[in-house]
Structures are given as C-alpha cells and as structure tokens.
GROMACS .gro file of C-alpha atoms in nm:
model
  365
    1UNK     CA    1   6.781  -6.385  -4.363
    2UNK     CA    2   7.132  -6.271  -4.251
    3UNK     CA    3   6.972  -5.927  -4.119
    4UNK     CA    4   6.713  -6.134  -3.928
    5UNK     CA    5   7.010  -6.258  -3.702
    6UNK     CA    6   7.062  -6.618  -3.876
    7UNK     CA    7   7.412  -6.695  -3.840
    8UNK     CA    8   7.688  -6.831  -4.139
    9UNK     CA    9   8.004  -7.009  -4.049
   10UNK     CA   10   8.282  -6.891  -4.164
   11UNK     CA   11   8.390  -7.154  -4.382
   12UNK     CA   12   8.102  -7.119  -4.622
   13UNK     CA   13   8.157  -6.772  -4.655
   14UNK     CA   14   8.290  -6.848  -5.026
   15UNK     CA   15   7.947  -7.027  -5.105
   16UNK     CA   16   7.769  -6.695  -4.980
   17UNK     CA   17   7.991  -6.473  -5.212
   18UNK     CA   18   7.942  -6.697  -5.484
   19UNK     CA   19   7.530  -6.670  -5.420
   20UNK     CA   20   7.553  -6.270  -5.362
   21UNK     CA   21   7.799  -6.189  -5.699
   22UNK     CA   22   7.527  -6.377  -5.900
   23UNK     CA   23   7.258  -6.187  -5.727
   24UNK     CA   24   7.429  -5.864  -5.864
   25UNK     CA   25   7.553  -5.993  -6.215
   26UNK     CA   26   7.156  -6.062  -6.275
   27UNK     CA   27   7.018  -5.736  -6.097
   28UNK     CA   28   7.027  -5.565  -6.461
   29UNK     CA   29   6.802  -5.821  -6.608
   30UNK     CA   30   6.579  -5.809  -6.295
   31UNK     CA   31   6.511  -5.440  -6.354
   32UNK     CA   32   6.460  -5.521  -6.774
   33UNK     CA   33   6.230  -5.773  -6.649
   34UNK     CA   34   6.024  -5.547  -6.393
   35UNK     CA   35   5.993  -5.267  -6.693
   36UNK     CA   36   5.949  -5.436  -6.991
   37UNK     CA   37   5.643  -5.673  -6.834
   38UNK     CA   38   5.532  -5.549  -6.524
   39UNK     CA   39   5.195  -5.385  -6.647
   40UNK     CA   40   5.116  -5.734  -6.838
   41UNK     CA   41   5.262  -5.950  -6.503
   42UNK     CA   42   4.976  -5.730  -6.298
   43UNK     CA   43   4.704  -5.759  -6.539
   44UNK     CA   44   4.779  -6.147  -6.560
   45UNK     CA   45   4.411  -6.329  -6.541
   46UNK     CA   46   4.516  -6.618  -6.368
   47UNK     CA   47   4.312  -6.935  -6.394
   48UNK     CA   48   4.020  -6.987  -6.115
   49UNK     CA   49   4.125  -7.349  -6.099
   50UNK     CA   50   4.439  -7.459  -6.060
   51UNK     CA   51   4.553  -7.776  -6.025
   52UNK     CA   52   4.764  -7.913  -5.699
   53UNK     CA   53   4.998  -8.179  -5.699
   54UNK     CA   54   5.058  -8.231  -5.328
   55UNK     CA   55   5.203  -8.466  -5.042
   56UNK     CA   56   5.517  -8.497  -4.841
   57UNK     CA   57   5.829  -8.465  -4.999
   58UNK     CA   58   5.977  -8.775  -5.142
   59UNK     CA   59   5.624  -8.942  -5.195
   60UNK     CA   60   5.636  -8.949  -5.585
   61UNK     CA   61   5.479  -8.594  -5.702
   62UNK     CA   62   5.724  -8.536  -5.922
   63UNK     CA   63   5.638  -8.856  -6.121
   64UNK     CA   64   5.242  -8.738  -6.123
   65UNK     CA   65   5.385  -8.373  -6.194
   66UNK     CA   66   5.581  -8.448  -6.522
   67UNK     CA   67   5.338  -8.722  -6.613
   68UNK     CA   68   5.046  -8.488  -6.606
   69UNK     CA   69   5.272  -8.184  -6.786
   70UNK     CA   70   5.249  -8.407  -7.098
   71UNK     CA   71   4.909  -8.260  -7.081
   72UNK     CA   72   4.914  -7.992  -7.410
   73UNK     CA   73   4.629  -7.783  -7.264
   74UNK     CA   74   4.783  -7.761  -6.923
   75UNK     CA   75   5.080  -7.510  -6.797
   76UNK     CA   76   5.379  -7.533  -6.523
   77UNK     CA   77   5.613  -7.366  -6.337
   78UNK     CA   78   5.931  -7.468  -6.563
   79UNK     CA   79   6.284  -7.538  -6.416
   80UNK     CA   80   6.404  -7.227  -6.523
   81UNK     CA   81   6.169  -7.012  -6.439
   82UNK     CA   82   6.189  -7.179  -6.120
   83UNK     CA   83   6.580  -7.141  -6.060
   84UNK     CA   84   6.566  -6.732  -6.221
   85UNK     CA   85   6.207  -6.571  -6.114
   86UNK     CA   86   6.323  -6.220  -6.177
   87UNK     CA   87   6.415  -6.246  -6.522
   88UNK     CA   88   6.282  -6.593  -6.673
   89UNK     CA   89   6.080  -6.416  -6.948
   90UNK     CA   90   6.312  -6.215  -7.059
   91UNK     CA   91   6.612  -6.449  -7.058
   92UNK     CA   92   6.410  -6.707  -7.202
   93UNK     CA   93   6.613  -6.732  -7.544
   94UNK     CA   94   6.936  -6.532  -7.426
   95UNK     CA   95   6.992  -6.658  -7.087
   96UNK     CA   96   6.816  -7.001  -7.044
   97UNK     CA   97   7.040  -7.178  -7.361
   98UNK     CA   98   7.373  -7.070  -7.174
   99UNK     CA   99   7.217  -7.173  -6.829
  100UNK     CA  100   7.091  -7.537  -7.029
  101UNK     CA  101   7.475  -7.588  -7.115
  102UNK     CA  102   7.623  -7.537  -6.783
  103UNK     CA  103   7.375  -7.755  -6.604
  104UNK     CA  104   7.409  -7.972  -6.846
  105UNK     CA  105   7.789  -8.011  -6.816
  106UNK     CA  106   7.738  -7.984  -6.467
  107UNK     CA  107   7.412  -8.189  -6.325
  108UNK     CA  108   7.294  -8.433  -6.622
  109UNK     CA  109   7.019  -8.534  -6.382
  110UNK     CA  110   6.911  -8.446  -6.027
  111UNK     CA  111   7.110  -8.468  -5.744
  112UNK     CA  112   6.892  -8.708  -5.553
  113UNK     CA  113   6.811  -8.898  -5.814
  114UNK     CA  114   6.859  -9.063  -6.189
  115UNK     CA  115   6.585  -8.799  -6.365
  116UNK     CA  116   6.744  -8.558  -6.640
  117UNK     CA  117   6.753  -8.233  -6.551
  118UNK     CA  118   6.597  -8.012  -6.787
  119UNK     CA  119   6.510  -7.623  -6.755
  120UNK     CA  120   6.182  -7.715  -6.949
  121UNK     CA  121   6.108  -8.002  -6.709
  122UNK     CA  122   5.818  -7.888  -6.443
  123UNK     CA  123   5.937  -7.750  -6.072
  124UNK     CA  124   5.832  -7.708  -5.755
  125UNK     CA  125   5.738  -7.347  -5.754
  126UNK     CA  126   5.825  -7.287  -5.391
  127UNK     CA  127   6.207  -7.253  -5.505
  128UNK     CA  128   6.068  -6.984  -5.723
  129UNK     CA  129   5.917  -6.853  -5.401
  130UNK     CA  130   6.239  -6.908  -5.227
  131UNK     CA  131   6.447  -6.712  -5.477
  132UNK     CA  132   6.256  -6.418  -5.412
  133UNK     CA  133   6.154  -6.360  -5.070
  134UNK     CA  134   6.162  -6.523  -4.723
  135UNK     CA  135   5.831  -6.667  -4.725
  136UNK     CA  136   6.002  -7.047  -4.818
  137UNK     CA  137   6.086  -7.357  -4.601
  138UNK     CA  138   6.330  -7.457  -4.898
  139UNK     CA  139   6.550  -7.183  -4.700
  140UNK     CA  140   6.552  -7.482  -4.446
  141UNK     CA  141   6.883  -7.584  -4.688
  142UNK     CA  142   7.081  -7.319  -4.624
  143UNK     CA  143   6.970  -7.224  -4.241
  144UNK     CA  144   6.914  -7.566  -4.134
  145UNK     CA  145   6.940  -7.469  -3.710
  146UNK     CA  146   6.620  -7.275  -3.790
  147UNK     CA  147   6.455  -7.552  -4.022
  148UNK     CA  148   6.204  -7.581  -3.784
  149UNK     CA  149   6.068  -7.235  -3.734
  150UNK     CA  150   6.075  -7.247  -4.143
  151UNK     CA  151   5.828  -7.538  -4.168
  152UNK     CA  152   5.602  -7.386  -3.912
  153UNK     CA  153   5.564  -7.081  -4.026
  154UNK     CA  154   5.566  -7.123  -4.433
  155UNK     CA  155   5.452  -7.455  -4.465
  156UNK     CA  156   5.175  -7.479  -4.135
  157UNK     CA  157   5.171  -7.074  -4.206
  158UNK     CA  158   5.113  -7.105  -3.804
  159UNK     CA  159   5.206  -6.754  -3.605
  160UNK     CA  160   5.222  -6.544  -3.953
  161UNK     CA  161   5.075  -6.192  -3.897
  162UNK     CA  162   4.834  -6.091  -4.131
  163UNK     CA  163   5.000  -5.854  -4.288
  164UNK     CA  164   5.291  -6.155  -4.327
  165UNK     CA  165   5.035  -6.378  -4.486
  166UNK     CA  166   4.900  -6.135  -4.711
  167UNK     CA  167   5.319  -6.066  -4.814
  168UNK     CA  168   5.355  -6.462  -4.930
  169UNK     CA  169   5.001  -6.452  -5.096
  170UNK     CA  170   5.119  -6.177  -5.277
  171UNK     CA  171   5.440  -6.287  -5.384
  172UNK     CA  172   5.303  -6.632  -5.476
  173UNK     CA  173   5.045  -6.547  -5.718
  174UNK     CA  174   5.315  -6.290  -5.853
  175UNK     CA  175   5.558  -6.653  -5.927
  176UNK     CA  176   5.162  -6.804  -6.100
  177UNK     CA  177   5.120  -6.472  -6.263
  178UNK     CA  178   5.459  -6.560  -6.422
  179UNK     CA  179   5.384  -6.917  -6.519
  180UNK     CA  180   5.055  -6.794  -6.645
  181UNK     CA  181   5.216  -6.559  -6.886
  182UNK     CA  182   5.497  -6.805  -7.024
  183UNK     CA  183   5.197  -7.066  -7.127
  184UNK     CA  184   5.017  -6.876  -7.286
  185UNK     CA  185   4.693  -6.814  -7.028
  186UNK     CA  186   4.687  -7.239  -6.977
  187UNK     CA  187   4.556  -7.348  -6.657
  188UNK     CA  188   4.797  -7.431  -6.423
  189UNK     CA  189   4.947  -7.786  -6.324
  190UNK     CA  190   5.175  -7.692  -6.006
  191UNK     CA  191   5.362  -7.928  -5.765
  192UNK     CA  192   5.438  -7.817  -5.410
  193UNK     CA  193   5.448  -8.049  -5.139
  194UNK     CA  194   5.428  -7.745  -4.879
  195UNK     CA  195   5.058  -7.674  -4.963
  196UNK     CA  196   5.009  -8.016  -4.789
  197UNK     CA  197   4.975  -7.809  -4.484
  198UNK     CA  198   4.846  -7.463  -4.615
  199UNK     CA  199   4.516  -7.598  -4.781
  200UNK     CA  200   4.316  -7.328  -4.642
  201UNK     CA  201   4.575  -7.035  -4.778
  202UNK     CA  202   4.548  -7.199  -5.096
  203UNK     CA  203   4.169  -7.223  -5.077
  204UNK     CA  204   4.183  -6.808  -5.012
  205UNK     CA  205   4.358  -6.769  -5.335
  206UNK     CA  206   4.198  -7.039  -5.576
  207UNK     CA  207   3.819  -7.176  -5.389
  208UNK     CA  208   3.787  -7.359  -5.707
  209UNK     CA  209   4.121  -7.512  -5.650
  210UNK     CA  210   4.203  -7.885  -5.762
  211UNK     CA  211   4.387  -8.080  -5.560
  212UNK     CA  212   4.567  -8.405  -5.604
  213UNK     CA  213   4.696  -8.589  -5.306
  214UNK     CA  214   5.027  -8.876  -5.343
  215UNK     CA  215   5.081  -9.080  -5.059
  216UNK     CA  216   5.351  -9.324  -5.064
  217UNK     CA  217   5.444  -9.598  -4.814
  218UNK     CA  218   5.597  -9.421  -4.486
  219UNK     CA  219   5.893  -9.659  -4.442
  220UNK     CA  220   6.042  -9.564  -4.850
  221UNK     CA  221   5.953  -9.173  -4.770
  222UNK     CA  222   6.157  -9.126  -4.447
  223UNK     CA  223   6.423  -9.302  -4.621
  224UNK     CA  224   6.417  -9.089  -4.919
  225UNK     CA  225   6.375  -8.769  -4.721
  226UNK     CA  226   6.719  -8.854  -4.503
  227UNK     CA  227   6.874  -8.909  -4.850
  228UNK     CA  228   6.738  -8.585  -4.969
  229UNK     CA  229   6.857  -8.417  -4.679
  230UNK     CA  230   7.191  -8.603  -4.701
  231UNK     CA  231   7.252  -8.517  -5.078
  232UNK     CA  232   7.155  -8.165  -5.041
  233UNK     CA  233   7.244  -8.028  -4.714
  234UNK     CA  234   7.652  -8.046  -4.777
  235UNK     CA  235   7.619  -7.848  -5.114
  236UNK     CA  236   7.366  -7.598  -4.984
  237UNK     CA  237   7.366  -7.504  -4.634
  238UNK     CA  238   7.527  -7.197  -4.433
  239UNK     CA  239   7.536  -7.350  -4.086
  240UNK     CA  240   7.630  -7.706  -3.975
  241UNK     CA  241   7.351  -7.903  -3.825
  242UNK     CA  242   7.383  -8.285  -3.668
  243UNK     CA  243   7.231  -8.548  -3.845
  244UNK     CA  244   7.024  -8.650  -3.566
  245UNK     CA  245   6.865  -8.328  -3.563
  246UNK     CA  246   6.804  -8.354  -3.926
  247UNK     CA  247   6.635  -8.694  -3.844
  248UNK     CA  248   6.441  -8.564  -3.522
  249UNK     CA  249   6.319  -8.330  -3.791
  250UNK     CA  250   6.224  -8.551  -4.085
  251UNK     CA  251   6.029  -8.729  -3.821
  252UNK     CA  252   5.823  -8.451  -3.666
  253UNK     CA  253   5.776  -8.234  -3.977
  254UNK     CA  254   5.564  -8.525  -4.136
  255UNK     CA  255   5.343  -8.621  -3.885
  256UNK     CA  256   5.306  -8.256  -3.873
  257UNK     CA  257   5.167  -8.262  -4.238
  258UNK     CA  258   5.040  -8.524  -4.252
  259UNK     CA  259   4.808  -8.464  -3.951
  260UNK     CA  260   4.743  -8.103  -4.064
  261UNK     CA  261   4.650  -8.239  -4.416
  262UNK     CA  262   4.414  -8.528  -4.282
  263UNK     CA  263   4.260  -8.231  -4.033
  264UNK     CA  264   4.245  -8.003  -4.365
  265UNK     CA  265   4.094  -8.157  -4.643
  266UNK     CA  266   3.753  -8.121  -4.578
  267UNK     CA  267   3.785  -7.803  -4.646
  268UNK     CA  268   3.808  -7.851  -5.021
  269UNK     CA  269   3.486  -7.868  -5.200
  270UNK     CA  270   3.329  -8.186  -5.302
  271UNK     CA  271   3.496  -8.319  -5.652
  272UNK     CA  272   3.746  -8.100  -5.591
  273UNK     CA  273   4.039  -8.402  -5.436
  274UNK     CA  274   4.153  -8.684  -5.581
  275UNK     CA  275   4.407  -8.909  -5.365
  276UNK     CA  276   4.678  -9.119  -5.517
  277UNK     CA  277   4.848  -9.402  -5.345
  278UNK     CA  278   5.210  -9.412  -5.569
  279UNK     CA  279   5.230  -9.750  -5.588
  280UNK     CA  280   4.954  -9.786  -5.794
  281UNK     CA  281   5.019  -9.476  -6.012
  282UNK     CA  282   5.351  -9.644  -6.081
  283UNK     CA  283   5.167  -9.982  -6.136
  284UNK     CA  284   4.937  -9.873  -6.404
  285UNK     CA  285   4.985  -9.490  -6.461
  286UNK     CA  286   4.723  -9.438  -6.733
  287UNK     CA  287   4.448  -9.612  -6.493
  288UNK     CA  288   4.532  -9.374  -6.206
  289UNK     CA  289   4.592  -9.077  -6.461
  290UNK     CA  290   4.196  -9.174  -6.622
  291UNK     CA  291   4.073  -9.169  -6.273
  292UNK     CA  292   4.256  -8.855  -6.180
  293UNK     CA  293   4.085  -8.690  -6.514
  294UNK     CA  294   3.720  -8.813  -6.416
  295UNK     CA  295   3.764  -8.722  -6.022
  296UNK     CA  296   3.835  -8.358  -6.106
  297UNK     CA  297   3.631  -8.348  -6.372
  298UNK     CA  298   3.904  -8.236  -6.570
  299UNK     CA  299   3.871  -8.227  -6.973
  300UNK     CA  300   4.152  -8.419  -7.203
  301UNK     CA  301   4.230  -8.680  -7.112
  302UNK     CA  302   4.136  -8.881  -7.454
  303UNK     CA  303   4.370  -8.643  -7.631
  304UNK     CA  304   4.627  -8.655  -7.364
  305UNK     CA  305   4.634  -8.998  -7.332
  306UNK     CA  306   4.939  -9.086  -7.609
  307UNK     CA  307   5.141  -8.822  -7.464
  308UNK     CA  308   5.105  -8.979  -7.139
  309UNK     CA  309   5.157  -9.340  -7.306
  310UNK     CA  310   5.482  -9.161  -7.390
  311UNK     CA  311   5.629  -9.065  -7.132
  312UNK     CA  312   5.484  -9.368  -6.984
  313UNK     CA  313   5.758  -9.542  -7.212
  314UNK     CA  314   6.030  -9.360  -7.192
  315UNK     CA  315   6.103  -9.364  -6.828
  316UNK     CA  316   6.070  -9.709  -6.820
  317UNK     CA  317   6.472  -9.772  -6.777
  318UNK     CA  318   6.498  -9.558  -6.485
  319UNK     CA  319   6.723  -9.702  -6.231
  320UNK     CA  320   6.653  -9.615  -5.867
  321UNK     CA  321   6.828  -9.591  -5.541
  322UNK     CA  322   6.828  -9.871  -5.312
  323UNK     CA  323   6.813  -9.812  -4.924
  324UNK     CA  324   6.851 -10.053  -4.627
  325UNK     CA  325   6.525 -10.116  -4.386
  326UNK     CA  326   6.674 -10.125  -4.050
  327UNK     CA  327   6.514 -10.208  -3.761
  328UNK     CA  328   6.591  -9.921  -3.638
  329UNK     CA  329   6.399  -9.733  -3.887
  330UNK     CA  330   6.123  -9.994  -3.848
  331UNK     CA  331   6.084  -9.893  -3.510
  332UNK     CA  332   6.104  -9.501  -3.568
  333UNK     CA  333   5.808  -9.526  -3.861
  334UNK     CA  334   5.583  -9.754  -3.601
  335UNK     CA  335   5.613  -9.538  -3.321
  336UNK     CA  336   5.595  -9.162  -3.488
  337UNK     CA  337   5.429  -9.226  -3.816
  338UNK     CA  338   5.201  -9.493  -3.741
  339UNK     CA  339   4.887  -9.317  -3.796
  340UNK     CA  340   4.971  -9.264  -4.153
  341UNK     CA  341   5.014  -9.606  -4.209
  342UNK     CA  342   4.696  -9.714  -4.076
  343UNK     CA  343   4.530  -9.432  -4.313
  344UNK     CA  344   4.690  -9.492  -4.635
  345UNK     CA  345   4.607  -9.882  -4.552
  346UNK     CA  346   5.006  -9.955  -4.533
  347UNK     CA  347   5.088 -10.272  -4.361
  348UNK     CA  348   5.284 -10.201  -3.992
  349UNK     CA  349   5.673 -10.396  -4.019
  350UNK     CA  350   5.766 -10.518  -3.695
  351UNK     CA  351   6.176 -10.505  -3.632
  352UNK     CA  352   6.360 -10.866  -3.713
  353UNK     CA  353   6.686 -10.938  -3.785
  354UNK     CA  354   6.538 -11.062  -4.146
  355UNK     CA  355   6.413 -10.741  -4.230
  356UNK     CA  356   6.740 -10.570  -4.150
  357UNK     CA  357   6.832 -10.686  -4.557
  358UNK     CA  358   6.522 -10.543  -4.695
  359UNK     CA  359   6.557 -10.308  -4.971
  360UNK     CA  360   6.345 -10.018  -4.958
  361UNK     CA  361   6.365  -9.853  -5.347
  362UNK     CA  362   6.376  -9.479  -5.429
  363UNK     CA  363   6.105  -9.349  -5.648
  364UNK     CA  364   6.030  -9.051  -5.862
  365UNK     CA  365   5.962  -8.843  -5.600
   0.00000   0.00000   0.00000
C-alpha cells in the first residue's frame, strides 16, 4: 500500500515497524505452510453452497454468525486463522496456544464490545483477506484518507479491471480453501458484511450460494459504526483523518450498500435469501434460527437446536454499550438513510428536545 503512494505520518512509524518485524519473524512459517500443504490447499473441493451472513457493519451478524457456528455440521473462518492466514494450519497447536495467552492477557473481549475474544470464535474472513493482499476495505483502518476509494473498489468492486477481479477471486477462495481444510470438508458458515455490495462476485464463485441478510434499526447502526470507528481508528491507523470525515463516510458508505444490496438481490436464486430483522433474532433466536433453517432449506436444525439453546443461554448476561440519540443524529439518519428505514419497516424519529435522552443500545454486531 506504501509503494502505491499512500502516505504514513511520522509518528506512527513505530506501529509500522512493529507490523513489518512480525511480518518477517512469521515469513519462516509462511514458507512451511506454502510447502507442507500447498498441493492439498489447491486440490481443496470447496463446498457449492456456502452460506452468507451479510449486512452493514454493526447490524448484529456477528450474533447470527456465532449463533449459527454452534451448528456441528457447519464450518468457519476461525479467529485465528483469520488474524495468521499464511500459517494457521500449521501453527495450529504450536503457535495458536502462545497467541491464545497473549490475547488473552491482552484483549479478554473485543475492543468494541463486551464479547470474549477467542481464536476459536468465528471471523469475518475479509481480515483474512486483508492480511494477505490489497484486495480489503478493512485497510480503510490503517489508510483512512483513502477509505473511500477502499469501499468502492473492494466492497462495490466498482472500476476493478478484470484481471484485478479475477486477483481477489483468487485470493478469496484461497482464505475458503483454508477454512475448508481446517473443518474437515464442512460447508461453510462465513460472515462478511462487504459481500453486501458484491452479491454478483459472490454469485460467480458460489451460484448456489446462501445468503442471509441482518438488518438492524438505522439510528443504533450509525451509532455503533462511529463507535467502531472511534475505538479502532486510534490503535490502527497510519494517517490522521477528522472525525467529520469519518462521519461524512459512515453516512455515504451505507446508503451505498444498502442501495447496491436492495438493487442486487434479485440476483440470487429463489430460496436462496433469507432476511433477518435483529431485533427479532435477539427477541426469540431459536424462532428466527428455525425459519432461517426452513428458508434455505438447510438440514439440522433438530439436532442443532440444543447447541443453539446453549449459546442462547449463555450470552444472556451480556452487558452492552449505551449511546445518546441526538437530534442531531436524528436528523442525519432521516435525511441520508431514510430509504432504509422505510424498507426494513423502521419507524422515522423526528428531532425533540425529549429524544435528545434516548438511549440507543449496542448489540452483538
């Protein structure tokens, strides 16, 4: 990204030489990696149906993501083999324990919210994506002055070249061929709010593709996003960036979705989409999870169910994070997302002085 002519200030050179000694330390393991399954990685039969968890950020995928993991016959990206691509088989019992103690001395839970962090818990596998190539908006994070060229161009895909295109497809079945390995040949459960806008790419790869849409009220998802932003920006990011333009962006990267999406999804074949509205998957998960199942036409669910009942329980104490609904962001939601409210049936706020002491509450997004 440097050699492309993005720019680094100077004072987080040390964050850069900290990112670039690790790169080097883990080269040998790479190249272990590459030789020992490279002929098995390439031969990889990857299921013809994979299942999509996808929406904006923030809108509660990750709840549907590790809900449905619980899933025995399904596979996932894991957080380690999200966080180290090049060498997650290998280092799966040498590496990953010594990785599981410093994260876990370090970041009990995620920075942007109260949810342990595990390297067996599901993951996006865009940061997988990210770690190896350019093709990633997640590199948003640590370029944020070109964060918009970033979402364009790998999460619209809009101005890639072909031979661009056929680059990401490549490298992201290589990240599924991966996953695909580590389970064991299991079909596929993957989470990555970016395909919200790439349906068609994803279509290319998988035509049998499943696809599960979350929506979540607009109002609690551009508050969430700004906190995301917020929380990770400071301990990621290579170039300052002012948090208006952070908010000018929140606000035209998801109408941008969310128009693409709602332009997009007929392309998926009938039975093929379910949609989810959050607040009733967090209202009566097993419901939504049953109706999920039977949408899709997906086998399990009967023998899933308990583990899902599980889980069910033993998030129950989680504590979220409480925002203020301004006016201000009233007004912002109205006037640039409003067509998403009227489609997800969301009722429109209008700005009061009352409102200004409304809590909007963070999620398991």
């Amino acid at each position: 990204l440097l050699r492309q002519g993005d720019t680094m200030e100077a004072r987080f050179a040390p964050r850069l030489l900290a990112v670039s000694t690790l790169t080097l330390l883990t080269s040998p393991l790479r190249l272990c990696e590459r030789l020992r399954y490279g002929g098995a990685l390439r031969l990889a039969a990857l299921h013809p149906s994979p299942i999509f968890i996808i929406g904006h950020w923030r809108s509660g995928t990750t709840f549907l993501h590790q809900l449905m993991c619980r899933d025995r016959n399904l596979g996932y990206v894991s957080t380690f083999q999200a966080m180290a691509p090049g060498f997650s088989l290998i280092g799966e019992r040498t590496v990953k324990p010594l990785m599981a103690k410093v994260i876990g001395r370090l970041y009990p839970t995620r920075l942007i919210d109260a949810i342990p962090l595990s390297l067996d818990a599901p993951q996006e596998e865009d940061y997988a994506v990210a770690a190896t190539s350019l093709y990633s908006y997640l590199h948003a994070f640590t370029f944020p002055k070109r964060a918009a060229d970033f979402f364009s161009r790998y999460v619209l895909l809009d101005g890639l070249s072909d031979e661009t295109l056929a680059r990401w497809k490549e490298t992201y079945r290589a990240v599924l061929a991966k996953a695909t390995v580590a389970a064991g040949g299991r079909r596929l459960v993957l989470k990555n709010p970016a395909h919200t806008g790439r349906i068609g790419a994803v279509l290319e790869l998988f035509p049998d593709a499943k696809f599960i849409h979350v929506c979540r009220s607009p109002y609690e998802v551009f508050l969430s996003t700004r906190f995301l932003y917020d929380t990770v920006l400071p301990r990621s990011q290579l170039q300052s960036v002012s948090p208006d333009a952070v908010e000018a962006n929140i606000l035209r990267f998801y109408a941008a979705l969310m128009q693409r999406y709602l332009a997009d999804r007929a392309l998926i074949p009938a039975g093929n989409l379910v949609e989810v509205r959050f607040e009733d998957l967090e209202a009566d998960p097993l419901t939504e999870m049953r109706r999920v199942y039977e949408g899709l036409g997906l086998p399990g669910y009967a023998e899933a169910e308990p583990a899902f009942e599980a889980h069910v329980a033993s998030v129950a104490g989680y504590r979220r994070n409480h925002y203020d609904l301004t006016d201000e962001v009233i007004t912002q939601v109205n006037q640039h997302w409003g067509f998403a409210l009227d489609e997800w049936g969301y009722p429109r706020l209008e700005p009061s002085p009352a409102l200004r002491l409304a809590a909007c509450e963070d999620v398991r997004a």
